[in-house]
mmCIF file of C-alpha atoms in Angstrom:
data_model
loop_
_atom_site.group_PDB
_atom_site.id
_atom_site.type_symbol
_atom_site.label_atom_id
_atom_site.label_comp_id
_atom_site.label_asym_id
_atom_site.label_seq_id
_atom_site.Cartn_x
_atom_site.Cartn_y
_atom_site.Cartn_z
ATOM 1 C CA MET A 1 -59.735 26.531 -45.486
ATOM 2 C CA GLU A 2 -59.111 23.945 -48.094
ATOM 3 C CA GLY A 3 -55.833 25.557 -48.887
ATOM 4 C CA GLY A 4 -55.007 25.720 -45.209
ATOM 5 C CA GLY A 5 -56.086 22.123 -44.767
ATOM 6 C CA GLY A 6 -53.947 21.063 -47.701
ATOM 7 C CA GLY A 7 -51.032 22.863 -46.170
ATOM 8 C CA GLU A 8 -51.603 21.032 -42.902
ATOM 9 C CA ILE A 9 -51.792 17.711 -44.731
ATOM 10 C CA PHE A 10 -48.576 18.530 -46.540
ATOM 11 C CA ARG A 11 -46.844 19.446 -43.313
ATOM 12 C CA VAL A 12 -48.058 16.273 -41.627
ATOM 13 C CA SER A 13 -46.872 14.068 -44.477
ATOM 14 C CA SER A 14 -43.564 15.903 -44.542
ATOM 15 C CA ALA A 15 -43.241 15.392 -40.823
ATOM 16 C CA ARG A 16 -43.936 11.686 -41.261
ATOM 17 C CA LEU A 17 -41.368 11.452 -44.064
ATOM 18 C CA SER A 18 -38.728 13.269 -42.097
ATOM 19 C CA SER A 19 -39.557 11.102 -39.089
ATOM 20 C CA SER A 20 -38.962 7.928 -41.109
ATOM 21 C CA ASN A 21 -35.700 9.331 -42.422
ATOM 22 C CA ILE A 22 -34.620 10.127 -38.880
ATOM 23 C CA TRP A 23 -35.256 6.528 -37.852
ATOM 24 C CA ARG A 24 -33.320 5.223 -40.832
ATOM 25 C CA ASN A 25 -30.369 7.504 -40.179
ATOM 26 C CA THR A 26 -30.475 6.749 -36.480
ATOM 27 C CA GLY A 27 -30.245 3.027 -37.262
ATOM 28 C CA LEU A 28 -27.132 3.534 -39.368
ATOM 29 C CA GLU A 29 -25.619 5.771 -36.735
ATOM 30 C CA VAL A 30 -26.377 3.220 -34.029
ATOM 31 C CA PHE A 31 -24.404 0.511 -35.868
ATOM 32 C CA SER A 32 -21.668 2.998 -36.730
ATOM 33 C CA LYS A 33 -21.411 4.180 -33.146
ATOM 34 C CA SER A 34 -21.450 0.563 -31.915
ATOM 35 C CA SER A 35 -18.532 -0.313 -34.205
ATOM 36 C CA LEU A 36 -16.629 2.803 -33.195
ATOM 37 C CA GLU A 37 -17.243 2.131 -29.526
ATOM 38 C CA GLU A 38 -15.894 -1.425 -29.897
ATOM 39 C CA ASP A 39 -12.788 -0.110 -31.670
ATOM 40 C CA ASP A 40 -12.306 2.548 -29.003
ATOM 41 C CA GLU A 41 -12.794 -0.016 -26.256
ATOM 42 C CA GLU A 42 -10.198 -2.324 -27.842
ATOM 43 C CA ALA A 43 -7.800 0.612 -28.239
ATOM 44 C CA LEU A 44 -8.231 1.493 -24.563
ATOM 45 C CA LYS A 45 -7.551 -2.107 -23.534
ATOM 46 C CA TRP A 46 -4.423 -2.192 -25.692
ATOM 47 C CA ALA A 47 -3.275 1.141 -24.251
ATOM 48 C CA ALA A 48 -3.673 -0.303 -20.757
ATOM 49 C CA ILE A 49 -1.553 -3.325 -21.734
ATOM 50 C CA GLU A 50 1.106 -1.047 -23.214
ATOM 51 C CA LYS A 51 1.492 0.717 -19.860
ATOM 52 C CA LEU A 52 2.429 -2.543 -18.126
ATOM 53 C CA PRO A 53 6.071 -3.530 -17.539
ATOM 54 C CA THR A 54 7.627 -5.755 -20.214
ATOM 55 C CA TYR A 55 7.382 -8.871 -18.024
ATOM 56 C CA LEU A 56 3.601 -8.422 -17.644
ATOM 57 C CA ARG A 57 3.028 -6.984 -21.110
ATOM 58 C CA ILE A 58 4.175 -10.148 -22.888
ATOM 59 C CA ARG A 59 1.777 -12.162 -20.724
ATOM 60 C CA ARG A 60 -1.324 -10.196 -21.626
ATOM 61 C CA GLY A 61 -3.230 -10.012 -24.889
ATOM 62 C CA ILE A 62 -6.534 -9.038 -26.486
ATOM 63 C CA LEU A 63 -8.555 -12.058 -27.605
ATOM 64 C CA THR A 64 -11.470 -11.768 -30.006
ATOM 65 C CA GLU A 65 -14.232 -14.154 -28.979
ATOM 66 C CA ALA A 66 -16.616 -16.023 -31.266
ATOM 67 C CA GLU A 67 -19.227 -13.289 -30.850
ATOM 68 C CA GLY A 68 -16.743 -10.706 -32.095
ATOM 69 C CA GLN A 69 -16.178 -9.112 -28.714
ATOM 70 C CA ALA A 70 -12.604 -8.406 -27.604
ATOM 71 C CA ARG A 71 -11.433 -8.985 -24.054
ATOM 72 C CA GLU A 72 -8.130 -8.841 -22.252
ATOM 73 C CA ILE A 73 -6.758 -12.236 -21.221
ATOM 74 C CA ASP A 74 -3.820 -13.772 -19.429
ATOM 75 C CA ILE A 75 -1.841 -15.749 -22.040
ATOM 76 C CA GLU A 76 -0.867 -18.398 -19.498
ATOM 77 C CA SER A 77 -4.562 -19.257 -18.945
ATOM 78 C CA LEU A 78 -5.362 -19.715 -22.653
ATOM 79 C CA GLY A 79 -7.824 -22.605 -22.931
ATOM 80 C CA LEU A 80 -8.359 -25.346 -25.513
ATOM 81 C CA LEU A 81 -11.398 -23.731 -27.167
ATOM 82 C CA GLU A 82 -9.691 -20.336 -27.234
ATOM 83 C CA ARG A 83 -6.594 -21.816 -28.903
ATOM 84 C CA LYS A 84 -8.771 -23.583 -31.462
ATOM 85 C CA ASN A 85 -10.639 -20.388 -32.381
ATOM 86 C CA LEU A 86 -7.376 -18.455 -32.503
ATOM 87 C CA LEU A 87 -5.761 -20.867 -34.977
ATOM 88 C CA GLU A 88 -8.967 -21.005 -36.980
ATOM 89 C CA ARG A 89 -8.721 -17.256 -37.535
ATOM 90 C CA LEU A 90 -5.005 -17.331 -38.291
ATOM 91 C CA VAL A 91 -4.944 -20.427 -40.521
ATOM 92 C CA LYS A 92 -8.482 -21.174 -41.620
ATOM 93 C CA ILE A 93 -7.500 -23.042 -44.803
ATOM 94 C CA ALA A 94 -4.043 -24.468 -44.247
ATOM 95 C CA GLU A 95 -3.129 -24.795 -47.928
ATOM 96 C CA GLU A 96 -3.892 -21.115 -48.545
ATOM 97 C CA ASP A 97 -3.358 -19.334 -45.229
ATOM 98 C CA ASN A 98 -0.241 -21.003 -43.820
ATOM 99 C CA GLU A 99 2.166 -19.056 -46.027
ATOM 100 C CA LYS A 100 0.318 -15.813 -45.264
ATOM 101 C CA PHE A 101 0.579 -16.577 -41.562
ATOM 102 C CA LEU A 102 4.335 -17.163 -41.737
ATOM 103 C CA LEU A 103 4.789 -13.971 -43.759
ATOM 104 C CA LYS A 104 2.882 -12.055 -41.090
ATOM 105 C CA LEU A 105 5.299 -13.381 -38.482
ATOM 106 C CA LYS A 106 8.235 -12.309 -40.594
ATOM 107 C CA GLU A 107 6.803 -8.871 -41.365
ATOM 108 C CA ARG A 108 6.085 -8.134 -37.716
ATOM 109 C CA ILE A 109 9.664 -8.911 -36.764
ATOM 110 C CA GLU A 110 11.230 -7.009 -39.645
ATOM 111 C CA ARG A 111 8.936 -3.981 -39.236
ATOM 112 C CA VAL A 112 10.757 -2.915 -36.067
ATOM 113 C CA GLY A 113 14.208 -3.695 -37.496
ATOM 114 C CA LEU A 114 14.708 -6.811 -35.392
ATOM 115 C CA ASP A 115 17.117 -9.237 -37.038
ATOM 116 C CA MET A 116 16.396 -12.924 -36.710
ATOM 117 C CA PRO A 117 19.355 -14.874 -35.302
ATOM 118 C CA THR A 118 21.104 -16.914 -37.964
ATOM 119 C CA ILE A 119 23.825 -19.540 -38.002
ATOM 120 C CA GLU A 120 26.609 -20.043 -40.518
ATOM 121 C CA VAL A 121 28.361 -23.396 -40.303
ATOM 122 C CA ARG A 122 31.886 -23.764 -41.656
ATOM 123 C CA PHE A 123 33.946 -26.934 -41.810
ATOM 124 C CA GLU A 124 37.582 -26.818 -42.859
ATOM 125 C CA HIS A 125 39.958 -29.674 -43.728
ATOM 126 C CA LEU A 126 37.733 -32.219 -42.038
ATOM 127 C CA ASP A 127 39.222 -35.711 -41.824
ATOM 128 C CA VAL A 128 37.472 -38.686 -40.268
ATOM 129 C CA GLU A 129 38.784 -42.224 -40.182
ATOM 130 C CA ALA A 130 37.928 -45.440 -38.410
ATOM 131 C CA GLU A 131 39.890 -48.523 -37.493
ATOM 132 C CA ALA A 132 38.369 -51.852 -38.503
ATOM 133 C CA TYR A 133 39.292 -55.455 -39.103
ATOM 134 C CA VAL A 134 39.523 -56.509 -42.735
ATOM 135 C CA GLY A 135 39.263 -59.833 -44.518
ATOM 136 C CA GLY A 136 38.164 -62.886 -42.549
ATOM 137 C CA ARG A 137 38.579 -61.061 -39.228
ATOM 138 C CA ALA A 138 35.718 -58.734 -40.151
ATOM 139 C CA LEU A 139 33.164 -61.576 -40.358
ATOM 140 C CA PRO A 140 30.637 -61.617 -37.458
ATOM 141 C CA THR A 141 31.426 -65.050 -36.050
ATOM 142 C CA ILE A 142 31.687 -66.222 -32.453
ATOM 143 C CA PHE A 143 35.365 -67.066 -32.931
ATOM 144 C CA ASN A 144 36.185 -63.609 -34.312
ATOM 145 C CA PHE A 145 34.216 -61.961 -31.507
ATOM 146 C CA SER A 146 36.155 -63.868 -28.848
ATOM 147 C CA VAL A 147 39.527 -63.191 -30.488
ATOM 148 C CA ASN A 148 38.711 -59.516 -30.946
ATOM 149 C CA MET A 149 37.747 -59.153 -27.285
ATOM 150 C CA LEU A 150 40.984 -60.806 -26.153
ATOM 151 C CA GLU A 151 43.076 -58.787 -28.575
ATOM 152 C CA GLY A 152 41.402 -55.565 -27.469
ATOM 153 C CA PHE A 153 42.184 -56.310 -23.832
ATOM 154 C CA LEU A 154 45.836 -57.086 -24.617
ATOM 155 C CA ASN A 155 46.058 -53.980 -26.773
ATOM 156 C CA TYR A 156 44.725 -51.885 -23.871
ATOM 157 C CA LEU A 157 47.566 -53.264 -21.703
ATOM 158 C CA HIS A 158 50.047 -52.477 -24.498
ATOM 159 C CA ILE A 159 51.038 -56.143 -24.709
ATOM 160 C CA LEU A 160 49.842 -56.814 -28.239
ATOM 161 C CA PRO A 161 49.548 -54.279 -31.076
ATOM 162 C CA SER A 162 46.162 -53.800 -32.698
ATOM 163 C CA ARG A 163 45.559 -55.530 -36.012
ATOM 164 C CA LYS A 164 42.863 -53.114 -37.069
ATOM 165 C CA LYS A 165 43.461 -51.262 -40.308
ATOM 166 C CA PRO A 166 42.778 -47.530 -40.724
ATOM 167 C CA LEU A 167 39.764 -46.846 -42.931
ATOM 168 C CA PRO A 168 39.400 -43.245 -44.172
ATOM 169 C CA ILE A 169 35.804 -41.994 -44.334
ATOM 170 C CA LEU A 170 36.275 -38.268 -45.001
ATOM 171 C CA HIS A 171 39.443 -36.685 -46.337
ATOM 172 C CA ASP A 172 40.154 -32.946 -46.411
ATOM 173 C CA VAL A 173 36.498 -31.882 -46.687
ATOM 174 C CA SER A 174 35.733 -28.143 -46.507
ATOM 175 C CA GLY A 175 32.579 -26.136 -47.049
ATOM 176 C CA ILE A 176 30.098 -23.531 -45.793
ATOM 177 C CA ILE A 177 26.402 -23.829 -44.965
ATOM 178 C CA LYS A 178 24.957 -20.359 -45.451
ATOM 179 C CA PRO A 179 22.185 -18.968 -43.215
ATOM 180 C CA ARG A 180 18.543 -19.139 -44.341
ATOM 181 C CA ARG A 181 19.235 -21.724 -46.994
ATOM 182 C CA MET A 182 18.497 -25.389 -47.532
ATOM 183 C CA THR A 183 21.519 -27.486 -48.417
ATOM 184 C CA LEU A 184 21.011 -30.827 -50.117
ATOM 185 C CA LEU A 185 23.817 -33.387 -49.898
ATOM 186 C CA LEU A 186 23.668 -36.210 -52.439
ATOM 187 C CA GLY A 187 25.929 -39.197 -52.834
ATOM 188 C CA PRO A 188 26.051 -42.961 -53.331
ATOM 189 C CA PRO A 189 25.870 -45.348 -50.367
ATOM 190 C CA SER A 190 28.927 -45.500 -48.096
ATOM 191 C CA SER A 191 30.330 -42.208 -49.389
ATOM 192 C CA GLY A 192 30.460 -40.555 -45.949
ATOM 193 C CA LYS A 193 27.265 -38.480 -45.997
ATOM 194 C CA THR A 194 26.037 -39.571 -42.580
ATOM 195 C CA THR A 195 29.510 -39.171 -41.098
ATOM 196 C CA LEU A 196 29.736 -35.605 -42.400
ATOM 197 C CA LEU A 197 26.378 -34.667 -40.910
ATOM 198 C CA LEU A 198 27.245 -36.295 -37.597
ATOM 199 C CA ALA A 199 30.442 -34.257 -37.556
ATOM 200 C CA LEU A 200 28.479 -31.050 -38.220
ATOM 201 C CA ALA A 201 26.026 -31.908 -35.423
ATOM 202 C CA GLY A 202 28.835 -32.763 -32.993
ATOM 203 C CA LYS A 203 27.720 -36.369 -32.638
ATOM 204 C CA LEU A 204 30.645 -38.344 -34.011
ATOM 205 C CA GLY A 205 31.351 -41.602 -32.211
ATOM 206 C CA LYS A 206 34.269 -41.680 -29.800
ATOM 207 C CA GLU A 207 35.784 -44.621 -31.679
ATOM 208 C CA LEU A 208 36.305 -42.426 -34.754
ATOM 209 C CA LYS A 209 39.409 -40.306 -35.217
ATOM 210 C CA SER A 210 38.735 -36.840 -36.550
ATOM 211 C CA SER A 211 40.705 -33.715 -37.343
ATOM 212 C CA GLY A 212 39.900 -30.342 -38.833
ATOM 213 C CA ARG A 213 37.606 -27.606 -37.571
ATOM 214 C CA VAL A 214 33.832 -27.101 -37.477
ATOM 215 C CA THR A 215 32.560 -23.667 -36.421
ATOM 216 C CA TYR A 216 29.140 -22.139 -35.755
ATOM 217 C CA ASN A 217 29.295 -18.397 -36.419
ATOM 218 C CA GLY A 218 33.042 -18.566 -35.899
ATOM 219 C CA HIS A 219 32.854 -20.440 -32.591
ATOM 220 C CA GLY A 220 34.468 -23.853 -32.329
ATOM 221 C CA MET A 221 32.540 -26.886 -31.121
ATOM 222 C CA GLU A 222 34.427 -26.810 -27.817
ATOM 223 C CA GLU A 223 33.072 -23.318 -26.998
ATOM 224 C CA PHE A 224 29.398 -24.322 -26.712
ATOM 225 C CA VAL A 225 27.081 -27.330 -26.526
ATOM 226 C CA PRO A 226 26.298 -28.333 -30.146
ATOM 227 C CA GLN A 227 23.275 -30.380 -29.098
ATOM 228 C CA ARG A 228 21.524 -27.174 -27.987
ATOM 229 C CA THR A 229 21.940 -25.611 -31.426
ATOM 230 C CA SER A 230 21.719 -28.546 -33.826
ATOM 231 C CA ALA A 231 19.542 -31.626 -34.147
ATOM 232 C CA TYR A 232 20.411 -34.791 -36.056
ATOM 233 C CA ILE A 233 17.365 -36.630 -37.416
ATOM 234 C CA SER A 234 18.266 -40.253 -38.035
ATOM 235 C CA GLN A 235 16.642 -42.513 -40.617
ATOM 236 C CA HIS A 236 15.792 -44.910 -37.781
ATOM 237 C CA ASP A 237 12.693 -44.432 -35.629
ATOM 238 C CA VAL A 238 13.527 -43.654 -32.010
ATOM 239 C CA HIS A 239 10.068 -42.653 -30.800
ATOM 240 C CA ILE A 240 7.908 -44.348 -28.215
ATOM 241 C CA GLY A 241 5.424 -46.417 -30.167
ATOM 242 C CA GLU A 242 2.674 -46.128 -27.555
ATOM 243 C CA MET A 243 2.525 -42.324 -27.828
ATOM 244 C CA THR A 244 0.027 -40.599 -30.102
ATOM 245 C CA VAL A 245 1.046 -37.936 -32.615
ATOM 246 C CA ARG A 246 -0.083 -35.141 -30.275
ATOM 247 C CA GLU A 247 1.797 -36.670 -27.350
ATOM 248 C CA THR A 248 4.932 -37.065 -29.465
ATOM 249 C CA LEU A 249 4.833 -33.417 -30.533
ATOM 250 C CA ALA A 250 4.112 -32.226 -27.003
ATOM 251 C CA PHE A 251 6.962 -34.336 -25.620
ATOM 252 C CA SER A 252 9.399 -32.921 -28.182
ATOM 253 C CA ALA A 253 8.259 -29.376 -27.362
ATOM 254 C CA ARG A 254 8.836 -29.911 -23.654
ATOM 255 C CA CYS A 255 12.312 -31.296 -24.330
ATOM 256 C CA GLN A 256 13.263 -28.288 -26.458
ATOM 257 C CA GLY A 257 11.750 -25.670 -24.177
ATOM 258 C CA VAL A 258 11.202 -22.032 -25.100
ATOM 259 C CA GLY A 259 14.766 -21.334 -26.232
ATOM 260 C CA PRO A 260 15.599 -17.774 -27.370
ATOM 261 C CA ARG A 261 12.013 -16.883 -28.295
ATOM 262 C CA TYR A 262 11.224 -15.246 -24.954
ATOM 263 C CA GLU A 263 14.131 -12.789 -25.183
ATOM 264 C CA MET A 264 13.274 -12.040 -28.807
ATOM 265 C CA LEU A 265 9.612 -11.391 -27.961
ATOM 266 C CA ALA A 266 10.577 -9.105 -25.079
ATOM 267 C CA GLU A 267 12.781 -7.036 -27.383
ATOM 268 C CA LEU A 268 10.064 -7.024 -30.057
ATOM 269 C CA SER A 269 7.522 -5.763 -27.523
ATOM 270 C CA ARG A 270 9.845 -2.982 -26.363
ATOM 271 C CA ARG A 271 10.520 -1.798 -29.901
ATOM 272 C CA GLU A 272 6.830 -1.812 -30.842
ATOM 273 C CA LYS A 273 6.001 0.211 -27.750
ATOM 274 C CA THR A 274 8.689 2.754 -28.611
ATOM 275 C CA ALA A 275 7.461 3.033 -32.210
ATOM 276 C CA ASN A 276 3.790 3.147 -31.080
ATOM 277 C CA ILE A 277 2.937 0.106 -33.242
ATOM 278 C CA LYS A 278 -0.102 -2.007 -32.462
ATOM 279 C CA PRO A 279 0.323 -5.583 -33.743
ATOM 280 C CA ASP A 280 -2.421 -7.870 -34.965
ATOM 281 C CA PRO A 281 -4.121 -9.127 -31.752
ATOM 282 C CA ASP A 282 -4.378 -12.775 -32.879
ATOM 283 C CA LEU A 283 -0.791 -12.858 -34.113
ATOM 284 C CA ASP A 284 0.338 -11.213 -30.895
ATOM 285 C CA ILE A 285 -1.375 -13.853 -28.747
ATOM 286 C CA TYR A 286 0.080 -16.704 -30.819
ATOM 287 C CA MET A 287 3.651 -15.406 -30.559
ATOM 288 C CA LYS A 288 3.295 -14.774 -26.834
ATOM 289 C CA ALA A 289 1.818 -18.212 -26.207
ATOM 290 C CA ALA A 290 4.619 -19.840 -28.242
ATOM 291 C CA SER A 291 7.221 -18.027 -26.122
ATOM 292 C CA LEU A 292 5.854 -18.679 -22.647
ATOM 293 C CA GLU A 293 6.713 -21.842 -20.787
ATOM 294 C CA GLY A 294 3.649 -24.001 -20.312
ATOM 295 C CA GLN A 295 1.731 -22.693 -23.329
ATOM 296 C CA GLU A 296 4.334 -23.221 -26.063
ATOM 297 C CA THR A 297 3.609 -26.960 -26.111
ATOM 298 C CA ASN A 298 -0.146 -26.529 -26.577
ATOM 299 C CA VAL A 299 -0.283 -23.773 -29.197
ATOM 300 C CA ILE A 300 2.545 -25.138 -31.346
ATOM 301 C CA THR A 301 1.191 -28.689 -31.205
ATOM 302 C CA ASP A 302 -2.237 -27.425 -32.270
ATOM 303 C CA TYR A 303 -0.643 -25.488 -35.138
ATOM 304 C CA ILE A 304 1.377 -28.462 -36.398
ATOM 305 C CA LEU A 305 -1.641 -30.754 -36.302
ATOM 306 C CA LYS A 306 -3.649 -28.210 -38.276
ATOM 307 C CA VAL A 307 -1.071 -27.734 -41.036
ATOM 308 C CA PRO A 308 -1.013 -30.636 -43.542
ATOM 309 C CA MET A 309 2.110 -32.737 -43.260
ATOM 310 C CA SER A 310 3.352 -36.194 -44.040
ATOM 311 C CA LEU A 311 2.702 -38.393 -41.025
ATOM 312 C CA SER A 312 3.493 -41.728 -42.634
ATOM 313 C CA ASP A 313 6.028 -42.390 -39.892
ATOM 314 C CA SER A 314 7.674 -40.796 -36.875
ATOM 315 C CA LYS A 315 10.340 -39.074 -38.992
ATOM 316 C CA GLY A 316 7.615 -37.037 -40.658
ATOM 317 C CA ILE A 317 6.399 -35.929 -37.238
ATOM 318 C CA VAL A 318 9.833 -34.705 -36.178
ATOM 319 C CA LEU A 319 10.494 -32.912 -39.468
ATOM 320 C CA ALA A 320 7.117 -31.208 -39.315
ATOM 321 C CA PHE A 321 7.564 -30.225 -35.709
ATOM 322 C CA GLU A 322 11.055 -28.755 -35.729
ATOM 323 C CA PRO A 323 10.645 -25.703 -38.016
ATOM 324 C CA GLU A 324 7.997 -23.977 -35.936
ATOM 325 C CA ILE A 325 9.469 -24.394 -32.512
ATOM 326 C CA ALA A 326 13.061 -23.535 -33.258
ATOM 327 C CA PHE A 327 14.123 -20.034 -34.195
ATOM 328 C CA LEU A 328 17.806 -20.936 -34.076
ATOM 329 C CA THR A 329 18.236 -24.580 -35.013
ATOM 330 C CA ILE A 330 20.288 -26.554 -37.508
ATOM 331 C CA LEU A 331 18.420 -29.660 -38.631
ATOM 332 C CA VAL A 332 20.534 -32.480 -39.997
ATOM 333 C CA CYS A 333 18.327 -35.137 -41.583
ATOM 334 C CA SER A 334 19.176 -38.608 -42.793
ATOM 335 C CA GLU A 335 16.916 -40.578 -45.141
ATOM 336 C CA GLY A 336 18.220 -43.335 -47.391
ATOM 337 C CA THR A 337 21.005 -42.024 -49.645
ATOM 338 C CA VAL A 338 19.872 -38.405 -49.354
ATOM 339 C CA ARG A 339 21.160 -36.234 -46.503
ATOM 340 C CA VAL A 340 19.846 -32.781 -45.820
ATOM 341 C CA ALA A 341 21.235 -30.019 -43.637
ATOM 342 C CA ILE A 342 18.749 -27.241 -42.971
ATOM 343 C CA GLU A 343 18.990 -24.008 -41.094
ATOM 344 C CA GLN A 344 15.603 -23.035 -39.799
ATOM 345 C CA ARG A 345 14.092 -19.592 -40.165
ATOM 346 C CA VAL A 346 10.648 -18.068 -39.857
ATOM 347 C CA GLY A 347 9.003 -17.135 -43.161
#
């Protein structure tokens, strides 16, 4: 009996041990199954989005909430708190994560073989000259102003010839601004730097005489509207002083609009669907929000305010804002004796 009793005790203890092991294993399996179920649920939601037409597909996304749960959302109804959490996940530490974020944007586009639009600017035999009074006639006096007005009127009627002297600013200037590069233009004061950049941006004054040819990807300035492709940033502040930084950025975003980003995102979505590629959900929501009218102002403004930048004056705001909203933009910047012409690109 003792032996039998010992056997029963052994079996009972073994049963208790195996029972505890079962509970431990079941706990691990519960968490494992929970994680797998969440992944499967997210995959099902993404599969449902993929079945939508392109127009609806680029307006839907999978947002991960603070609790870690994923839910399908309408991009156009993205709220303030949701945008904040989204950017916090994408760019938690701006100094470290901003470059990684931009590289993710670039990699997603290049992974499906989608080429970013680029611009090559060529200027050939560019001549710009002005007509101005010289000597005592150039002094800003009331007498000179009155005489100049009278002489201009008589010159318009072809009664009196103009006494203005031609003043060459640029003479036989040629060059190329390559895509995806930053071009720095240096020179002493009054050497024609600003005039050259105004010519490249298509913003030369009507009183100036110019000749030569400026082309964007082989198209002359008369074939398109240069102001839709290029932006000249002056060294003078032209912003509304009563507006805050956020309001200034939002106003600039509304003026620029979505641009070519919507068409690019639609093509990107089609190619990813064909290749059965699932993008990063947070990155997908950001790109969709930045390409949809109404949300592009909010998400891009939030991003710019999060990334460290020089906001000592309004020029810093414009320079910080432009690169992220424009996929196809030539920035022409003027600051002191340094002039910069930049072609924007992502990454």
